Amino acid sequence: MESSLSNGSLHFPYQRKSIIYEGHVMNYLIKSCCTVMALLSPIAYVNAQGLDSQQAQSMQKLVCSSLGGSDITSKGELSLGADVTAAVVCQLPPRLADSNDSSPSPSSDTGAQAFPFSPVTAVVNPPSGTVVTTENERSIATSCSADLHIPTLSNLYPAVSEGTSTVRCTGYNTPTNSSAGCSVNWSGPTSVTLGAEPYGGSVVVNFICTAYRSGIPTYMTYEYRDRSYPRLSYSAYNVEGYLNVVW
């Protein structure tokens, strides 16, 4: 079963900075799982105790602001898998390329398809990489994200696309893959600046889950829809990742 939280409810921690990701997102991440756990664990505790804490909400804002973004968790609908103890969603602003930027260009990666005639492209990042925990603790911090690009279009379009992101991050957390307990779903507003290179905006879901196996296959489905301009749409289905858990 999943526990659901919607607009106005207490939502939980987040981590856009982790050692979990491999690839271009690493530029955004804190290269220390201990730092991530330190940020997320207090909110996980509040969740477990059923407390309505302003401190937890402040922690969410702190995590997102440390990434240069904003906490948008409560602006959408969040549901947590049975093994997830905390999660928080951040909107990151346009990321501008610099001379040292080696990020891949947005593309239709495996499982990703832009809608016909849609100019929207993205890099979709399911939970992936190696995480370290202990036999007693078993809590791991991970994240999934989508980095969006929309080119400059005619003056019929606004400078910023105001759309809705739907993020489904799934982790199969039992030896038989019978449980997708290490999973988070979120749907809510996302802004993308047209013409920004390489990315006009990003949405990131960071979460803590309890690991019950040393390898967790993960999948991510992502959809973006501009609320006013149907042409600005994108979808990627079942993009594969893998979490290697070291005890």
Short mmCIF file of N, CA and C in Angstrom, two decimals, residues 61-198:
data_model
loop_
_atom_site.label_atom_id
_atom_site.label_comp_id
_atom_site.label_asym_id
_atom_site.label_seq_id
_atom_site.Cartn_x
_atom_site.Cartn_y
_atom_site.Cartn_z
N LYS A 61 12.42 23.26 2.76
CA LYS A 61 12.82 24.50 2.07
C LYS A 61 14.33 24.65 2.07
N LEU A 62 14.95 24.27 3.18
CA LEU A 62 16.40 24.38 3.29
C LEU A 62 17.09 23.50 2.26
N VAL A 63 16.59 22.27 2.11
CA VAL A 63 17.20 21.35 1.14
C VAL A 63 17.11 21.92 -0.26
N CYS A 64 15.93 22.40 -0.63
CA CYS A 64 15.75 22.91 -1.99
C CYS A 64 16.54 24.20 -2.22
N SER A 65 16.56 25.07 -1.23
CA SER A 65 17.29 26.33 -1.40
C SER A 65 18.79 26.07 -1.51
N SER A 66 19.28 25.01 -0.87
CA SER A 66 20.70 24.69 -0.97
C SER A 66 21.08 24.26 -2.38
N LEU A 67 20.07 23.87 -3.16
CA LEU A 67 20.29 23.48 -4.56
C LEU A 67 20.06 24.65 -5.50
N GLY A 68 19.67 25.78 -4.93
CA GLY A 68 19.33 26.93 -5.75
C GLY A 68 17.93 26.84 -6.30
N GLY A 69 17.10 25.97 -5.70
CA GLY A 69 15.73 25.77 -6.17
C GLY A 69 14.71 26.08 -5.10
N SER A 70 13.48 25.66 -5.35
CA SER A 70 12.39 25.92 -4.41
C SER A 70 11.62 24.64 -4.14
N ASP A 71 11.07 24.55 -2.94
CA ASP A 71 10.28 23.39 -2.53
C ASP A 71 8.89 23.48 -3.15
N ILE A 72 8.52 22.49 -3.96
CA ILE A 72 7.21 22.47 -4.60
C ILE A 72 6.39 21.24 -4.19
N THR A 73 6.85 20.54 -3.17
CA THR A 73 6.20 19.29 -2.77
C THR A 73 4.71 19.48 -2.54
N SER A 74 4.37 20.48 -1.74
CA SER A 74 2.97 20.66 -1.34
C SER A 74 2.12 21.29 -2.44
N LYS A 75 2.74 21.70 -3.55
CA LYS A 75 1.97 22.26 -4.65
C LYS A 75 1.36 21.18 -5.53
N GLY A 76 1.78 19.95 -5.31
CA GLY A 76 1.25 18.83 -6.09
C GLY A 76 0.73 17.74 -5.19
N GLU A 77 0.57 16.57 -5.76
CA GLU A 77 0.10 15.40 -5.02
C GLU A 77 1.22 14.37 -4.95
N LEU A 78 1.50 13.92 -3.73
CA LEU A 78 2.61 13.01 -3.48
C LEU A 78 2.09 11.71 -2.89
N SER A 79 2.58 10.59 -3.39
CA SER A 79 2.28 9.30 -2.77
C SER A 79 3.58 8.54 -2.56
N LEU A 80 3.66 7.86 -1.41
CA LEU A 80 4.88 7.16 -1.01
C LEU A 80 4.66 5.67 -0.96
N GLY A 81 5.65 4.90 -1.45
CA GLY A 81 5.60 3.46 -1.30
C GLY A 81 5.74 3.05 0.15
N ALA A 82 5.41 1.80 0.44
CA ALA A 82 5.37 1.32 1.82
C ALA A 82 6.72 1.41 2.52
N ASP A 83 7.82 1.38 1.77
CA ASP A 83 9.16 1.39 2.37
C ASP A 83 9.80 2.78 2.38
N VAL A 84 9.07 3.79 1.92
CA VAL A 84 9.60 5.16 1.86
C VAL A 84 9.21 5.91 3.13
N THR A 85 10.19 6.51 3.78
CA THR A 85 9.94 7.22 5.03
C THR A 85 9.96 8.73 4.89
N ALA A 86 10.47 9.25 3.76
CA ALA A 86 10.54 10.70 3.58
C ALA A 86 10.78 11.02 2.11
N ALA A 87 10.21 12.14 1.66
CA ALA A 87 10.42 12.58 0.28
C ALA A 87 10.15 14.07 0.17
N VAL A 88 10.84 14.72 -0.74
CA VAL A 88 10.60 16.13 -1.01
C VAL A 88 10.91 16.42 -2.47
N VAL A 89 10.14 17.33 -3.06
CA VAL A 89 10.26 17.64 -4.48
C VAL A 89 10.74 19.07 -4.65
N CYS A 90 11.73 19.28 -5.51
CA CYS A 90 12.26 20.61 -5.79
C CYS A 90 12.15 20.97 -7.25
N GLN A 91 11.84 22.23 -7.50
CA GLN A 91 11.95 22.81 -8.84
C GLN A 91 13.28 23.55 -8.90
N LEU A 92 14.11 23.18 -9.87
CA LEU A 92 15.37 23.88 -10.07
C LEU A 92 15.24 24.85 -11.24
N PRO A 93 15.86 26.01 -11.15
CA PRO A 93 15.75 27.02 -12.20
C PRO A 93 16.54 26.62 -13.43
N PRO A 94 16.48 27.46 -14.49
CA PRO A 94 17.27 27.14 -15.70
C PRO A 94 18.73 26.95 -15.37
N ARG A 95 19.31 25.95 -16.01
CA ARG A 95 20.73 25.68 -15.83
C ARG A 95 21.44 26.14 -17.09
N LEU A 96 22.31 27.13 -16.97
CA LEU A 96 23.00 27.68 -18.12
C LEU A 96 24.35 27.01 -18.29
N ALA A 97 24.69 26.72 -19.52
CA ALA A 97 25.95 26.05 -19.82
C ALA A 97 27.11 26.98 -19.57
N ASP A 98 28.25 26.42 -19.16
CA ASP A 98 29.49 27.18 -19.06
C ASP A 98 30.58 26.44 -19.81
N SER A 99 31.77 27.01 -19.85
CA SER A 99 32.84 26.44 -20.66
C SER A 99 33.30 25.08 -20.18
N ASN A 100 33.01 24.76 -18.90
CA ASN A 100 33.44 23.48 -18.35
C ASN A 100 32.31 22.46 -18.30
N ASP A 101 31.18 22.82 -18.84
CA ASP A 101 30.00 21.96 -18.75
C ASP A 101 30.11 20.83 -19.74
N SER A 102 30.09 19.59 -19.22
CA SER A 102 30.16 18.41 -20.08
C SER A 102 28.86 17.64 -20.10
N SER A 103 27.75 18.30 -19.72
CA SER A 103 26.46 17.63 -19.66
C SER A 103 26.01 17.21 -21.05
N PRO A 104 25.35 16.04 -21.13
CA PRO A 104 24.82 15.62 -22.42
C PRO A 104 23.67 16.52 -22.83
N SER A 105 23.46 16.66 -24.13
CA SER A 105 22.33 17.44 -24.60
C SER A 105 21.04 16.68 -24.35
N PRO A 106 19.94 17.39 -24.12
CA PRO A 106 18.66 16.71 -23.94
C PRO A 106 18.35 15.88 -25.17
N SER A 107 17.81 14.71 -24.94
CA SER A 107 17.51 13.82 -26.07
C SER A 107 16.41 12.87 -25.68
N SER A 108 15.95 12.12 -26.64
CA SER A 108 14.98 11.07 -26.38
C SER A 108 15.75 9.79 -26.09
N ASP A 109 16.11 9.59 -24.82
CA ASP A 109 16.85 8.40 -24.43
C ASP A 109 15.95 7.18 -24.47
N THR A 110 16.52 6.02 -24.08
CA THR A 110 15.76 4.79 -24.08
C THR A 110 14.46 4.98 -23.31
N GLY A 111 13.36 4.65 -23.95
CA GLY A 111 12.06 4.77 -23.31
C GLY A 111 11.47 6.15 -23.40
N ALA A 112 12.18 7.13 -23.95
CA ALA A 112 11.70 8.50 -23.98
C ALA A 112 11.28 8.89 -25.39
N GLN A 113 10.11 9.52 -25.49
CA GLN A 113 9.62 9.96 -26.77
C GLN A 113 8.94 11.31 -26.62
N ALA A 114 9.34 12.27 -27.46
CA ALA A 114 8.61 13.52 -27.52
C ALA A 114 7.32 13.26 -28.30
N PHE A 115 6.26 13.97 -27.95
CA PHE A 115 5.02 13.84 -28.70
C PHE A 115 5.26 14.36 -30.12
N PRO A 116 4.48 13.88 -31.12
CA PRO A 116 4.66 14.34 -32.49
C PRO A 116 4.64 15.86 -32.58
N PHE A 117 5.63 16.42 -33.24
CA PHE A 117 5.74 17.86 -33.45
C PHE A 117 6.01 18.64 -32.17
N SER A 118 6.28 17.96 -31.10
CA SER A 118 6.60 18.66 -29.85
C SER A 118 8.07 19.02 -29.82
N PRO A 119 8.41 20.26 -29.46
CA PRO A 119 9.81 20.66 -29.38
C PRO A 119 10.46 20.34 -28.04
N VAL A 120 9.71 19.74 -27.12
CA VAL A 120 10.21 19.51 -25.76
C VAL A 120 11.10 18.27 -25.75
N THR A 121 12.30 18.40 -25.17
CA THR A 121 13.18 17.26 -24.95
C THR A 121 13.57 17.24 -23.48
N ALA A 122 14.12 16.12 -23.03
CA ALA A 122 14.47 16.00 -21.61
C ALA A 122 15.51 14.93 -21.40
N VAL A 123 16.21 15.03 -20.29
CA VAL A 123 17.06 13.95 -19.78
C VAL A 123 16.36 13.42 -18.53
N VAL A 124 16.03 12.15 -18.55
CA VAL A 124 15.28 11.52 -17.46
C VAL A 124 16.23 10.62 -16.68
N ASN A 125 16.26 10.80 -15.36
CA ASN A 125 17.24 10.11 -14.51
C ASN A 125 16.53 9.28 -13.42
N PRO A 126 16.37 7.98 -13.62
CA PRO A 126 15.81 7.13 -12.56
C PRO A 126 16.82 6.97 -11.42
N PRO A 127 16.37 6.50 -10.25
CA PRO A 127 17.33 6.23 -9.17
C PRO A 127 18.40 5.24 -9.65
N SER A 128 19.66 5.63 -9.50
CA SER A 128 20.76 4.80 -10.00
C SER A 128 22.01 5.05 -9.17
N GLY A 129 22.96 4.10 -9.23
CA GLY A 129 24.25 4.27 -8.59
C GLY A 129 24.44 3.35 -7.41
N THR A 130 25.44 3.66 -6.60
CA THR A 130 25.78 2.85 -5.44
C THR A 130 25.53 3.63 -4.16
N VAL A 131 24.86 3.02 -3.20
CA VAL A 131 24.61 3.64 -1.90
C VAL A 131 25.13 2.72 -0.81
N VAL A 132 25.53 3.32 0.30
CA VAL A 132 26.11 2.56 1.41
C VAL A 132 25.22 2.70 2.63
N THR A 133 24.92 1.58 3.28
CA THR A 133 24.14 1.61 4.50
C THR A 133 24.66 0.51 5.42
N THR A 134 23.96 0.20 6.50
CA THR A 134 24.36 -0.87 7.42
C THR A 134 23.24 -1.88 7.55
N GLU A 135 23.58 -3.06 8.01
CA GLU A 135 22.57 -4.10 8.20
C GLU A 135 21.48 -3.66 9.16
N ASN A 136 21.86 -2.90 10.18
CA ASN A 136 20.88 -2.46 11.17
C ASN A 136 20.03 -1.30 10.67
N GLU A 137 20.67 -0.36 9.98
CA GLU A 137 19.96 0.84 9.55
C GLU A 137 19.09 0.58 8.32
N ARG A 138 19.73 0.14 7.24
CA ARG A 138 19.08 -0.21 5.98
C ARG A 138 18.43 0.97 5.26
N SER A 139 18.51 2.16 5.79
CA SER A 139 17.92 3.33 5.13
C SER A 139 18.88 3.85 4.07
N ILE A 140 18.36 4.11 2.89
CA ILE A 140 19.17 4.67 1.82
C ILE A 140 18.49 5.93 1.27
N ALA A 141 19.30 6.88 0.83
CA ALA A 141 18.79 8.10 0.22
C ALA A 141 19.04 8.03 -1.29
N THR A 142 18.03 8.30 -2.08
CA THR A 142 18.17 8.27 -3.53
C THR A 142 17.27 9.33 -4.13
N SER A 143 17.28 9.43 -5.45
CA SER A 143 16.49 10.47 -6.10
C SER A 143 16.27 10.16 -7.57
N CYS A 144 15.27 10.81 -8.14
CA CYS A 144 15.02 10.73 -9.58
C CYS A 144 14.71 12.14 -10.07
N SER A 145 15.00 12.40 -11.34
CA SER A 145 14.84 13.77 -11.83
C SER A 145 14.58 13.79 -13.32
N ALA A 146 14.10 14.94 -13.78
CA ALA A 146 13.96 15.21 -15.21
C ALA A 146 14.45 16.63 -15.48
N ASP A 147 15.36 16.77 -16.45
CA ASP A 147 15.89 18.06 -16.86
C ASP A 147 15.29 18.39 -18.23
N LEU A 148 14.57 19.51 -18.32
CA LEU A 148 13.76 19.83 -19.50
C LEU A 148 14.38 20.92 -20.35
N HIS A 149 14.21 20.78 -21.66
CA HIS A 149 14.65 21.81 -22.60
C HIS A 149 13.54 22.08 -23.60
N ILE A 150 13.24 23.38 -23.79
CA ILE A 150 12.32 23.82 -24.84
C ILE A 150 13.01 24.96 -25.59
N PRO A 151 13.18 24.84 -26.89
CA PRO A 151 13.86 25.90 -27.63
C PRO A 151 13.02 27.16 -27.70
N THR A 152 13.65 28.26 -28.06
CA THR A 152 12.91 29.49 -28.29
C THR A 152 11.98 29.30 -29.48
N LEU A 153 10.71 29.67 -29.28
CA LEU A 153 9.71 29.49 -30.33
C LEU A 153 9.23 30.86 -30.80
N SER A 154 8.23 30.89 -31.63
CA SER A 154 7.71 32.16 -32.12
C SER A 154 7.10 32.96 -30.98
N ASN A 155 6.83 34.24 -31.27
CA ASN A 155 6.27 35.10 -30.22
C ASN A 155 4.85 34.73 -29.85
N LEU A 156 4.32 33.68 -30.47
CA LEU A 156 3.01 33.18 -30.07
C LEU A 156 3.09 32.43 -28.75
N TYR A 157 4.32 32.06 -28.37
CA TYR A 157 4.52 31.31 -27.14
C TYR A 157 5.13 32.22 -26.06
N PRO A 158 4.84 31.91 -24.80
CA PRO A 158 5.40 32.73 -23.71
C PRO A 158 6.88 32.42 -23.51
N ALA A 159 7.56 33.26 -22.71
CA ALA A 159 8.98 33.03 -22.42
C ALA A 159 9.16 31.85 -21.47
N VAL A 160 8.14 31.56 -20.69
CA VAL A 160 8.19 30.46 -19.72
C VAL A 160 6.98 29.57 -19.90
N SER A 161 7.22 28.28 -20.05
CA SER A 161 6.14 27.31 -20.13
C SER A 161 5.72 26.91 -18.72
N GLU A 162 4.43 27.06 -18.44
CA GLU A 162 3.88 26.65 -17.14
C GLU A 162 3.12 25.35 -17.35
N GLY A 163 3.71 24.26 -16.89
CA GLY A 163 3.11 22.96 -17.15
C GLY A 163 2.94 22.12 -15.90
N THR A 164 2.58 20.87 -16.12
CA THR A 164 2.42 19.90 -15.04
C THR A 164 3.36 18.73 -15.29
N SER A 165 4.15 18.42 -14.28
CA SER A 165 5.01 17.24 -14.31
C SER A 165 4.35 16.09 -13.57
N THR A 166 4.44 14.90 -14.14
CA THR A 166 4.01 13.69 -13.45
C THR A 166 5.23 12.76 -13.39
N VAL A 167 5.68 12.48 -12.17
CA VAL A 167 6.88 11.69 -11.95
C VAL A 167 6.50 10.40 -11.23
N ARG A 168 6.92 9.27 -11.79
CA ARG A 168 6.70 7.97 -11.14
C ARG A 168 8.05 7.26 -11.06
N CYS A 169 8.57 7.15 -9.84
CA CYS A 169 9.85 6.48 -9.60
C CYS A 169 9.56 5.18 -8.86
N THR A 170 9.94 4.06 -9.45
CA THR A 170 9.60 2.75 -8.90
C THR A 170 10.86 1.95 -8.62
N GLY A 171 10.95 1.40 -7.40
CA GLY A 171 12.05 0.52 -7.04
C GLY A 171 11.52 -0.79 -6.49
N TYR A 172 11.95 -1.90 -7.09
CA TYR A 172 11.49 -3.23 -6.65
C TYR A 172 12.40 -3.71 -5.53
N ASN A 173 11.84 -3.77 -4.34
CA ASN A 173 12.63 -3.83 -3.12
C ASN A 173 12.60 -5.18 -2.42
N THR A 174 12.13 -6.23 -3.09
CA THR A 174 12.15 -7.57 -2.51
C THR A 174 12.85 -8.53 -3.47
N PRO A 175 13.41 -9.63 -2.96
CA PRO A 175 14.17 -10.56 -3.83
C PRO A 175 13.38 -11.07 -5.02
N THR A 176 12.06 -11.16 -4.90
CA THR A 176 11.24 -11.70 -6.00
C THR A 176 10.63 -10.60 -6.86
N ASN A 177 10.98 -9.33 -6.58
CA ASN A 177 10.40 -8.19 -7.29
C ASN A 177 8.88 -8.11 -7.12
N SER A 178 8.38 -8.67 -6.04
CA SER A 178 6.93 -8.69 -5.81
C SER A 178 6.45 -7.40 -5.18
N SER A 179 7.37 -6.58 -4.65
CA SER A 179 6.98 -5.34 -3.99
C SER A 179 7.72 -4.15 -4.58
N ALA A 180 6.95 -3.11 -4.92
CA ALA A 180 7.55 -1.86 -5.40
C ALA A 180 7.52 -0.83 -4.28
N GLY A 181 7.93 -1.27 -3.08
CA GLY A 181 7.80 -0.42 -1.91
C GLY A 181 8.72 0.78 -1.90
N CYS A 182 9.83 0.72 -2.64
CA CYS A 182 10.79 1.83 -2.68
C CYS A 182 10.42 2.75 -3.85
N SER A 183 9.23 3.36 -3.76
CA SER A 183 8.68 4.11 -4.88
C SER A 183 8.05 5.41 -4.42
N VAL A 184 8.08 6.42 -5.31
CA VAL A 184 7.46 7.71 -5.05
C VAL A 184 6.79 8.20 -6.33
N ASN A 185 5.57 8.71 -6.19
CA ASN A 185 4.87 9.35 -7.30
C ASN A 185 4.55 10.79 -6.92
N TRP A 186 4.70 11.70 -7.87
CA TRP A 186 4.35 13.10 -7.62
C TRP A 186 3.84 13.72 -8.91
N SER A 187 2.80 14.55 -8.78
CA SER A 187 2.28 15.29 -9.92
C SER A 187 1.99 16.71 -9.47
N GLY A 188 2.55 17.69 -10.20
CA GLY A 188 2.36 19.07 -9.81
C GLY A 188 2.98 20.03 -10.80
N PRO A 189 2.90 21.33 -10.51
CA PRO A 189 3.33 22.36 -11.45
C PRO A 189 4.85 22.43 -11.64
N THR A 190 5.25 22.73 -12.87
CA THR A 190 6.66 22.88 -13.21
C THR A 190 6.81 24.01 -14.23
N SER A 191 7.83 24.84 -14.05
CA SER A 191 8.10 25.94 -14.98
C SER A 191 9.35 25.63 -15.79
N VAL A 192 9.29 25.92 -17.10
CA VAL A 192 10.44 25.69 -17.98
C VAL A 192 10.67 26.96 -18.81
N THR A 193 11.85 27.53 -18.71
CA THR A 193 12.20 28.72 -19.48
C THR A 193 12.59 28.32 -20.90
N LEU A 194 11.92 28.89 -21.89
CA LEU A 194 12.22 28.58 -23.27
C LEU A 194 13.55 29.20 -23.68
N GLY A 195 14.34 28.44 -24.45
CA GLY A 195 15.58 28.93 -24.99
C GLY A 195 16.79 28.80 -24.08
N ALA A 196 16.60 28.41 -22.82
CA ALA A 196 17.72 28.25 -21.90
C ALA A 196 18.50 26.98 -22.26
N GLU A 197 19.82 27.07 -22.28
CA GLU A 197 20.68 25.94 -22.65
C GLU A 197 21.59 25.57 -21.48
N PRO A 198 21.74 24.30 -21.12
CA PRO A 198 21.09 23.18 -21.81
C PRO A 198 19.68 22.87 -21.30
#
